[in-house]
Short mmCIF file of C-alpha atoms in Angstrom, two decimals:
data_model
loop_
_atom_site.label_atom_id
_atom_site.label_comp_id
_atom_site.label_asym_id
_atom_site.label_seq_id
_atom_site.Cartn_x
_atom_site.Cartn_y
_atom_site.Cartn_z
CA MET A 1 -20.11 -28.29 -19.33
CA ILE A 2 -23.34 -27.05 -17.38
CA VAL A 3 -21.39 -26.02 -15.04
CA ALA A 4 -18.38 -25.05 -16.84
CA VAL A 5 -20.66 -22.35 -18.98
CA ILE A 6 -21.60 -21.36 -15.41
CA LEU A 7 -18.54 -19.83 -14.03
CA ALA A 8 -17.67 -19.25 -16.91
CA LEU A 9 -20.59 -16.61 -17.03
CA HIS A 10 -19.75 -15.64 -13.65
CA CYS A 11 -16.57 -14.68 -14.39
CA VAL A 12 -17.70 -12.40 -16.72
CA ALA A 13 -20.30 -10.30 -15.64
CA GLY A 14 -18.42 -10.25 -12.42
CA ALA A 15 -15.35 -9.35 -13.60
CA LEU A 16 -18.05 -6.24 -15.38
CA ALA A 17 -20.94 -5.43 -12.87
CA LEU A 18 -20.12 -6.58 -9.50
CA PRO A 19 -18.51 -3.11 -8.95
CA ARG A 20 -21.14 -1.72 -10.11
CA LEU A 21 -22.92 -3.52 -7.50
CA LEU A 22 -20.41 -3.30 -4.94
CA ARG A 23 -20.24 -0.43 -5.00
CA ARG A 24 -24.37 -0.13 -3.40
CA ALA A 25 -23.32 -1.39 -0.06
CA GLY A 26 -24.62 1.59 1.79
CA TRP A 27 -22.03 0.20 5.08
CA ALA A 28 -19.07 0.00 3.74
CA ASP A 29 -17.49 3.42 4.83
CA ARG A 30 -19.08 2.33 8.51
CA ALA A 31 -16.97 -1.30 8.26
CA PRO A 32 -14.16 -0.68 6.23
CA ARG A 33 -12.76 -3.48 7.50
CA ARG A 34 -14.83 -5.47 6.08
CA ALA A 35 -15.36 -3.67 2.58
CA ILE A 36 -11.87 -3.77 2.15
CA ALA A 37 -12.36 -7.80 2.66
CA MET A 38 -14.94 -7.90 -0.44
CA TRP A 39 -13.77 -6.18 -3.03
CA LEU A 40 -10.38 -8.54 -2.75
CA ALA A 41 -12.94 -11.54 -2.81
CA ALA A 42 -14.32 -10.29 -5.51
CA CYS A 43 -10.99 -9.70 -7.43
CA GLY A 44 -10.33 -13.02 -5.56
CA SER A 45 -12.92 -15.35 -7.28
CA VAL A 46 -12.30 -13.46 -10.58
CA PRO A 47 -9.41 -15.75 -11.95
CA VAL A 48 -10.66 -18.21 -9.10
CA SER A 49 -13.95 -18.80 -11.10
CA ALA A 50 -12.26 -18.76 -15.00
CA LEU A 51 -10.35 -20.81 -13.81
CA LEU A 52 -12.33 -23.57 -12.13
CA ALA A 53 -14.87 -23.07 -15.28
CA VAL A 54 -11.34 -23.90 -17.33
CA PHE A 55 -11.27 -27.24 -15.75
CA ALA A 56 -14.73 -28.52 -15.51
CA ALA A 57 -15.06 -28.15 -19.23
CA ALA A 58 -11.39 -30.88 -19.31
CA VAL A 59 -12.44 -33.13 -16.97
CA PRO A 60 -15.35 -34.53 -16.93
CA GLY A 61 -17.50 -34.24 -12.79
CA PRO A 62 -17.11 -38.16 -12.12
CA VAL A 63 -13.24 -37.80 -12.37
CA VAL A 64 -13.54 -35.35 -9.81
CA GLY A 65 -15.79 -38.03 -7.80
CA HIS A 66 -13.30 -40.29 -8.03
CA GLY A 67 -10.29 -37.91 -7.31
CA LEU A 68 -11.64 -36.84 -4.72
CA ALA A 69 -12.09 -40.80 -3.45
CA GLY A 70 -7.95 -41.78 -3.95
CA TRP A 71 -5.37 -40.59 -7.08
CA LEU A 72 -5.54 -44.65 -7.93
CA GLU A 73 -9.70 -45.07 -8.17
CA ILE A 74 -9.59 -42.05 -10.62
CA CYS A 75 -6.82 -44.15 -12.92
CA ALA A 76 -8.69 -47.37 -12.64
CA ALA A 77 -11.62 -45.12 -14.19
CA MET A 78 -9.37 -43.51 -16.72
CA PHE A 79 -8.58 -46.97 -17.79
CA ALA A 80 -11.80 -48.56 -17.82
CA GLY A 81 -12.88 -45.63 -19.79
CA ASP A 82 -16.50 -44.95 -18.27
CA ALA A 83 -15.87 -41.20 -18.10
CA ARG A 84 -12.09 -41.24 -20.07
CA PRO A 85 -10.94 -36.68 -19.77
CA ASP A 86 -9.99 -35.74 -23.20
CA LEU A 87 -5.92 -35.85 -23.14
CA ALA A 88 -6.17 -33.18 -25.09
CA ARG A 89 -8.54 -30.88 -23.11
CA VAL A 90 -6.69 -32.02 -20.01
CA LEU A 91 -3.14 -30.21 -21.11
CA ALA A 92 -4.92 -27.79 -23.42
CA ALA A 93 -7.03 -27.30 -18.96
CA LEU A 94 -3.84 -26.70 -18.11
CA ALA A 95 -2.20 -25.22 -20.26
CA VAL A 96 -4.81 -22.09 -19.55
CA ALA A 97 -4.50 -22.40 -15.89
CA THR A 98 -0.81 -22.27 -16.37
CA SER A 99 -0.27 -19.24 -18.04
CA VAL A 100 -3.56 -17.24 -15.50
CA VAL A 101 -1.56 -18.43 -12.40
CA VAL A 102 1.72 -17.17 -13.46
CA TRP A 103 1.29 -14.36 -14.74
CA GLY A 104 -1.11 -13.00 -12.09
CA SER A 105 2.31 -14.18 -9.78
CA CYS A 106 4.69 -11.72 -11.88
CA ALA A 107 2.43 -9.22 -11.81
CA GLY A 108 2.02 -9.74 -8.86
CA GLY A 109 6.03 -10.07 -8.19
CA ALA A 110 6.36 -7.41 -10.61
CA VAL A 111 4.68 -4.73 -8.24
CA LEU A 112 6.23 -5.72 -4.61
CA ALA A 113 9.77 -5.55 -6.13
CA GLY A 114 8.68 -2.28 -7.66
CA ALA A 115 7.83 -1.03 -4.26
CA ARG A 116 10.20 -2.92 -2.19
CA ARG A 117 12.85 -0.77 -5.08
CA GLU A 118 11.08 1.82 -4.41
CA ARG A 119 11.01 2.22 -0.98
CA ALA A 120 14.59 1.85 -0.81
CA ARG A 121 15.14 4.63 -2.38
CA HIS A 122 13.54 6.93 -0.43
CA ALA A 123 14.46 5.38 2.66
CA GLU A 124 17.92 5.71 1.84
CA ALA A 125 16.98 9.62 0.83
CA LEU A 126 14.98 9.37 4.63
CA SER A 127 18.12 8.97 6.11
CA LEU A 128 20.24 12.18 5.41
CA LEU A 129 16.98 14.16 5.76
CA GLY A 130 15.08 13.19 8.65
CA ARG A 131 16.42 12.80 12.76
CA HIS A 132 14.13 10.44 14.65
CA ASP A 133 11.58 12.35 17.52
CA ASN A 134 12.34 8.94 19.60
CA ARG A 135 9.65 11.12 21.75
CA LEU A 136 6.82 11.86 18.60
CA GLY A 137 8.53 8.01 17.60
CA ALA A 138 8.62 9.74 14.17
CA LEU A 139 10.61 10.38 11.68
CA VAL A 140 10.58 14.17 11.28
CA VAL A 141 12.23 16.35 8.74
CA ASP A 142 12.97 19.32 7.92
CA HIS A 143 10.48 20.66 5.21
CA ASP A 144 7.76 23.60 4.68
CA GLU A 145 5.77 22.25 4.09
CA ARG A 146 3.03 19.82 5.75
CA LEU A 147 2.73 16.30 5.00
CA ALA A 148 2.80 13.42 7.09
CA TYR A 149 3.07 10.02 5.47
CA CYS A 150 4.02 6.58 7.06
CA VAL A 151 7.73 4.24 4.64
CA PRO A 152 5.67 0.38 4.55
CA GLY A 153 8.08 -2.13 4.76
CA ARG A 154 10.04 -4.11 7.35
CA ARG A 155 11.63 -1.05 9.40
CA GLY A 156 8.42 1.29 9.06
CA GLN A 157 8.47 3.82 9.81
CA ALA A 158 6.48 7.27 10.20
CA VAL A 159 7.30 10.61 9.15
CA ILE A 160 6.09 14.14 9.22
CA THR A 161 7.54 17.13 8.53
CA THR A 162 8.98 20.52 10.46
CA GLY A 163 6.49 22.50 8.49
CA ALA A 164 3.09 19.70 9.88
CA LEU A 165 4.79 19.82 13.19
CA ARG A 166 4.34 23.53 12.65
CA SER A 167 0.45 23.97 12.21
CA LEU A 168 -0.31 21.15 13.95
CA ALA A 169 -0.81 21.64 18.03
CA PRO A 170 1.05 18.02 19.82
CA GLU A 171 -2.84 16.22 20.28
CA GLN A 172 -2.95 16.89 17.14
CA VAL A 173 0.09 15.46 15.95
CA ALA A 174 0.10 12.61 18.42
CA ALA A 175 -3.88 11.54 16.14
CA VAL A 176 -2.60 11.92 12.87
CA LEU A 177 0.61 9.87 13.55
CA ALA A 178 -1.49 7.19 15.30
CA HIS A 179 -3.22 7.13 11.44
CA GLU A 180 -0.07 6.23 10.57
CA ARG A 181 1.27 3.87 12.49
CA ALA A 182 -2.80 2.08 11.72
CA HIS A 183 -1.62 1.79 8.71
CA LEU A 184 2.10 0.06 9.58
CA ARG A 185 1.00 -1.89 11.83
CA GLY A 186 -1.79 -3.18 9.96
CA ARG A 187 -0.17 -4.04 6.97
CA HIS A 188 -2.74 -1.69 4.41
CA HIS A 189 0.90 -1.35 2.52
CA LEU A 190 -0.25 -5.80 1.10
CA LEU A 191 -3.59 -4.80 1.05
CA LEU A 192 -3.05 -1.78 -1.56
CA ALA A 193 -0.44 -4.79 -2.77
CA ALA A 194 -2.92 -6.83 -3.66
CA ALA A 195 -5.45 -4.46 -5.75
CA GLU A 196 -2.65 -2.82 -7.50
CA THR A 197 -2.18 -6.71 -8.38
CA PHE A 198 -5.14 -7.21 -10.22
CA ALA A 199 -5.61 -4.04 -11.43
CA ARG A 200 -2.31 -4.44 -13.35
CA ALA A 201 -2.15 -8.57 -14.79
CA CYS A 202 -5.86 -6.79 -16.24
CA PRO A 203 -5.23 -3.33 -16.53
CA ARG A 204 -8.83 -3.10 -18.16
CA VAL A 205 -11.14 -4.72 -16.30
CA PRO A 206 -13.43 -2.78 -14.85
CA LEU A 207 -13.72 -4.68 -11.62
CA PHE A 208 -9.72 -4.45 -11.19
CA ALA A 209 -9.49 -1.42 -11.55
CA GLU A 210 -12.14 0.04 -9.14
CA ALA A 211 -10.86 -2.53 -6.38
CA ARG A 212 -8.04 -0.84 -6.73
CA ALA A 213 -9.16 2.90 -5.60
CA GLU A 214 -11.55 2.39 -3.53
CA VAL A 215 -8.83 -0.17 -1.52
CA ALA A 216 -6.83 2.49 -1.79
CA ARG A 217 -9.31 4.42 0.09
CA LEU A 218 -11.09 2.77 2.56
CA VAL A 219 -7.61 2.34 4.00
CA GLU A 220 -7.90 5.19 4.81
CA LEU A 221 -10.55 5.62 6.44
CA LEU A 222 -9.53 2.10 8.47
CA ALA A 223 -6.85 3.50 9.88
CA ASP A 224 -9.29 6.72 10.55
CA ASP A 225 -10.50 4.12 12.50
CA VAL A 226 -7.71 3.14 14.59
CA ALA A 227 -6.57 6.42 15.03
CA ALA A 228 -10.12 7.43 16.74
CA ARG A 229 -9.89 5.39 19.27
CA ARG A 230 -7.26 6.17 21.29
CA HIS A 231 -7.85 9.32 19.94
CA PRO A 232 -10.80 12.10 20.16
CA ARG A 233 -11.81 11.96 17.02
CA ALA A 234 -12.32 16.19 16.77
CA HIS A 235 -8.19 16.10 16.31
CA LEU A 236 -8.02 14.08 14.08
CA ALA A 237 -10.14 15.76 12.22
CA ALA A 238 -8.98 19.19 12.69
CA ALA A 239 -5.54 17.83 11.92
CA LEU A 240 -6.69 16.40 8.58
CA VAL A 241 -8.27 19.98 7.78
CA ARG A 242 -4.98 21.96 9.05
CA LEU A 243 -3.13 19.04 6.45
CA ALA A 244 -5.40 19.27 3.43
CA THR A 245 -5.37 23.67 3.47
CA GLY A 246 -1.61 24.55 4.26
CA ARG A 247 -0.58 22.89 0.64
CA ALA A 248 -0.02 24.49 -2.38
CA PRO A 249 -1.99 22.34 -5.05
CA ALA A 250 -0.91 21.05 -7.67
CA ALA A 251 -3.10 20.51 -10.70
CA ALA A 252 -0.83 17.52 -12.03
CA LEU A 253 -2.08 15.11 -8.78
CA GLY A 254 -5.91 16.02 -9.70
CA ALA A 255 -8.50 15.97 -7.78
CA GLY A 256 -9.88 13.38 -5.35
CA GLY A 257 -10.85 16.23 -2.46
CA GLU A 258 -13.86 13.84 -1.23
CA THR A 259 -11.94 11.63 0.20
CA ALA A 260 -10.84 14.29 1.97
CA LEU A 261 -14.21 16.12 3.65
CA LEU A 262 -15.22 12.54 4.02
CA ARG A 263 -12.57 11.62 6.11
CA ILE A 264 -13.09 14.42 8.24
CA ARG A 265 -17.12 14.27 7.86
CA ARG A 266 -16.80 10.80 9.14
CA MET A 267 -14.45 12.17 12.16
CA LEU A 268 -16.75 14.45 12.80
CA SER A 269 -20.04 13.05 13.20
CA PRO A 270 -19.33 8.72 14.10
CA GLN A 271 -22.01 7.19 12.43
CA PRO A 272 -23.11 3.74 14.41
CA PRO A 273 -21.39 0.58 13.94
CA LEU A 274 -23.23 -1.95 11.21
CA GLY A 275 -26.27 -3.39 12.02
CA ARG A 276 -26.81 -7.25 12.18
CA ARG A 277 -28.35 -6.91 8.54
CA GLU A 278 -25.49 -4.86 7.44
CA ARG A 279 -23.10 -7.48 8.55
CA LEU A 280 -24.29 -10.13 7.37
CA THR A 281 -25.14 -9.07 3.68
CA GLY A 282 -21.55 -8.14 4.19
CA GLY A 283 -20.79 -11.53 5.65
CA LEU A 284 -22.34 -13.71 2.81
CA THR A 285 -20.95 -11.90 0.36
CA VAL A 286 -17.76 -12.47 0.90
CA THR A 287 -18.55 -15.86 1.93
CA LEU A 288 -20.85 -16.91 -1.34
CA LEU A 289 -17.30 -14.49 -3.92
CA LEU A 290 -15.02 -16.86 -1.73
CA ALA A 291 -16.77 -20.15 -1.76
CA GLY A 292 -19.21 -20.28 -4.13
CA PRO A 293 -17.05 -20.33 -7.42
CA ALA A 294 -15.79 -23.47 -5.65
CA THR A 295 -18.33 -25.18 -4.47
CA LEU A 296 -20.64 -24.89 -7.81
CA ALA A 297 -17.41 -26.81 -9.37
CA ALA A 298 -16.93 -29.29 -6.65
CA ALA A 299 -21.25 -29.84 -7.38
CA PRO A 300 -20.66 -32.74 -10.00
CA GLY A 301 -17.69 -34.07 -8.90
CA LEU A 302 -19.16 -34.15 -5.37
CA SER A 303 -22.91 -35.92 -6.45
CA ALA A 304 -20.43 -38.35 -8.15
CA LEU A 305 -18.48 -39.19 -5.05
CA LEU A 306 -21.47 -39.72 -3.21
CA VAL A 307 -23.47 -41.93 -5.90
CA HIS A 308 -20.24 -44.24 -6.57
CA HIS A 309 -18.31 -45.01 -3.72
CA CYS A 310 -21.24 -44.36 -0.91
CA HIS A 311 -24.01 -46.00 -1.75
CA ALA A 312 -23.70 -48.71 1.27
CA VAL A 313 -23.47 -45.99 3.09
CA LEU A 314 -26.04 -43.94 2.08
CA PRO A 315 -29.86 -44.72 2.23
CA PHE A 316 -30.99 -43.45 -2.44
CA MET B 1 28.94 -2.11 9.24
CA ALA B 2 26.04 -0.98 7.48
CA ARG B 3 24.43 1.33 9.61
CA GLY B 4 27.28 3.18 10.29
CA LEU B 5 28.98 4.35 6.75
CA GLY B 6 24.88 5.28 6.80
CA GLU B 7 25.64 7.29 9.47
CA LEU B 8 28.81 8.98 8.78
CA GLU B 9 27.30 9.69 5.01
CA SER B 10 24.06 11.96 7.09
CA THR B 11 26.98 13.06 8.74
CA ILE B 12 28.88 14.25 6.27
CA MET B 13 26.69 15.06 3.78
CA ASP B 14 25.22 17.29 6.92
CA HIS B 15 29.13 18.92 7.00
CA LEU B 16 28.24 19.58 3.50
CA TRP B 17 25.78 21.46 3.48
CA ALA B 18 26.42 23.93 6.52
CA THR B 19 29.65 25.42 4.60
CA ASN B 20 27.83 24.51 1.51
CA GLU B 21 31.58 24.29 0.36
CA PRO B 22 33.30 22.34 -2.93
CA ALA B 23 35.42 20.20 0.04
CA THR B 24 38.49 17.31 -0.22
CA VAL B 25 38.50 14.18 1.50
CA ARG B 26 40.92 15.97 3.05
CA ASP B 27 38.83 18.94 4.45
CA VAL B 28 36.22 16.90 5.57
CA LEU B 29 38.33 14.35 7.40
CA ALA B 30 39.99 17.11 9.41
CA HIS B 31 35.75 17.66 10.16
CA LEU B 32 34.67 15.19 11.02
CA ARG B 33 38.60 13.90 12.95
CA ARG B 34 37.21 17.20 15.95
CA GLU B 35 35.28 14.37 17.12
CA ARG B 36 36.93 10.65 16.44
CA ALA B 37 38.97 8.96 14.96
CA ILE B 38 39.06 7.63 11.50
CA ALA B 39 40.40 6.54 8.62
CA TYR B 40 41.09 8.64 5.04
CA THR B 41 39.93 5.49 3.04
CA THR B 42 36.53 5.33 4.96
CA VAL B 43 36.22 9.33 4.16
CA MET B 44 37.19 8.61 0.92
CA THR B 45 34.76 5.25 0.29
CA VAL B 46 32.13 6.82 1.45
CA MET B 47 31.86 10.24 -0.30
CA ASP B 48 32.87 8.42 -3.64
CA LYS B 49 29.82 6.68 -2.67
CA LEU B 50 27.80 9.82 -1.88
CA HIS B 51 29.28 10.84 -5.11
CA THR B 52 28.22 7.83 -7.29
CA LYS B 53 24.75 8.08 -6.37
CA GLY B 54 24.59 11.57 -7.84
CA LEU B 55 24.50 13.44 -4.61
CA LEU B 56 28.04 15.28 -4.75
CA ARG B 57 29.84 16.63 -7.60
CA ARG B 58 33.02 16.23 -8.04
CA GLU B 59 35.79 17.47 -9.82
CA PRO B 60 40.03 16.63 -10.34
CA VAL B 61 41.88 19.25 -9.00
CA GLY B 62 45.84 18.34 -8.30
CA ARG B 63 46.20 14.72 -7.26
CA ALA B 64 43.06 14.68 -4.95
CA TYR B 65 38.75 15.21 -6.33
CA VAL B 66 36.38 18.49 -4.62
CA TYR B 67 33.10 17.33 -4.07
CA GLU B 68 30.72 19.81 -4.26
CA VAL B 69 27.39 19.52 -3.13
CA VAL B 70 24.65 19.41 -6.31
CA SER B 71 21.39 20.31 -4.21
CA SER B 72 20.83 22.18 -1.31
CA LYS B 73 19.75 20.66 1.64
CA GLU B 74 16.18 22.96 0.99
CA ALA B 75 15.73 21.75 -2.44
CA TYR B 76 17.12 17.83 -2.62
CA THR B 77 14.54 17.43 0.47
CA ALA B 78 11.80 19.15 -1.65
CA GLU B 79 12.45 16.61 -4.11
CA VAL B 80 12.79 14.01 -2.29
CA MET B 81 8.98 14.82 -1.24
CA ARG B 82 7.79 15.33 -4.31
CA ALA B 83 8.99 12.05 -5.51
CA SER B 84 7.13 10.55 -2.78
CA LEU B 85 3.76 12.70 -3.23
CA ALA B 86 3.89 11.82 -6.88
CA GLY B 87 4.42 7.82 -6.26
CA SER B 88 3.87 6.96 -9.89
CA GLY B 89 1.91 4.94 -10.93
CA ASN B 90 2.78 2.30 -7.98
CA ARG B 91 0.86 5.20 -5.44
CA ALA B 92 -0.35 1.13 -3.73
CA ALA B 93 2.86 -0.65 -2.58
CA THR B 94 4.96 2.52 -1.72
CA LEU B 95 4.33 5.17 0.09
CA VAL B 96 0.83 5.26 1.80
CA HIS B 97 -0.22 9.15 1.69
CA PHE B 98 -1.79 10.95 4.70
CA LEU B 99 -3.68 12.93 2.87
CA GLU B 100 -4.08 13.64 -1.66
CA ARG B 101 -3.79 17.24 -3.16
CA LEU B 102 -6.53 19.24 -2.23
CA THR B 103 -7.65 22.06 -4.99
CA PRO B 104 -8.04 25.93 -3.08
CA GLU B 105 -12.44 24.67 -3.02
CA GLU B 106 -11.97 21.92 -1.88
CA ALA B 107 -9.81 23.41 0.30
CA LYS B 108 -12.11 26.01 1.55
CA ALA B 109 -15.10 23.21 1.89
CA LEU B 110 -12.59 21.60 4.00
CA GLU B 111 -12.25 25.38 6.95
CA ALA B 112 -16.13 25.06 6.56
CA ALA B 113 -16.46 21.72 7.20
CA LEU B 114 -14.61 21.76 10.54
CA GLN B 115 -16.48 25.09 10.87
CA VAL B 116 -19.61 23.33 11.14
CA TYR B 117 -18.50 20.88 13.67
CA PRO B 118 -17.36 23.22 17.30
CA PRO B 119 -14.05 21.01 17.65
CA GLY B 120 -13.79 18.45 21.34
CA GLY B 121 -18.12 18.24 20.16
CA ARG B 122 -18.85 15.26 19.86
CA ASP B 123 -15.84 13.29 20.02
CA THR B 124 -14.95 9.47 21.62
#
């Protein structure tokens, strides 16, 4: 029961306090890939610990221990009556777990289906408007506004407008398109979809809302880093400024300029890679978030297994 | 086949956008036949599809329809691009944008940031 309480506490505290805690990781902007893993692991650990808490509350540890030793033994233990799980509680736990899983899958399905529909509609319009430029390896659209973006998916493609092409030098265009291809090749839309799923499933949870915004920001940094491997950072920075400034301001779409500023500063003055301590902290955080709840939930079961079934092997 | 039809759609739209005049299926067919052999029914099917998609409007004149583009190519492009930028609530999964839109003050700050560092100074 204690385990269940701890897991439930982790679930609630994680949903409320983790965003503030994770935001404090000063290394996130220097290692976007690791930071994305951290945010998604944090998101995942909340429903997982909720599920485990429910099960820990319903099924006594010793039964899980027997279960590990084999299904026959769990049945034997149940019928023997020494640690009989309450059938009503088990059923209730199953019902809760099923609804959590179904709810999450529905949210995920809705996100993916909606995205696919929107992409298909856009791709269809592009097939009328754009022409593929083999030299650039991108779809060129006649449009005065300076835009570059990508349409992910199985036949993902980078798109750039003639307005952007006119305002950028060829090497800047190459850097911009490398950024877009980094999105496509890295399947960043799936990372975004994962974050979106959590936020869609539970819109009021601060952790999920924060994770969605952070992952969206971090994939841009990640794509910049990938593009900067092949292209001079200064070209990418200059291209970012050109693209960001030559555009009609749209009040409706609001803020978000800080990310643009940050990206340009990052490209202009590269920061040192992570030190060993920071790498360790990041890795440890992800591991703890992912494996912590499961280990905690399995602990009583495991100890029961050891005590009941391995006494011949163990010295105690 | 689907790809072929898609290509035909864009050829027909480009023709109608370029001429910017109402045209019957027969008019379009005459234009297309200068370059390739193509059946009347094929063109009719594709134009009907473009009408269903909302790209063409049509009016019955005599026994045939006269088709006309709903909006100019520029206007249609602007609309599609705007929709892609707005990305609705589902910005996550659809399009990954290169940059968000900026206010003039932010744009100025960006230009300033670029001025501080001479280009090519500290690249990889």
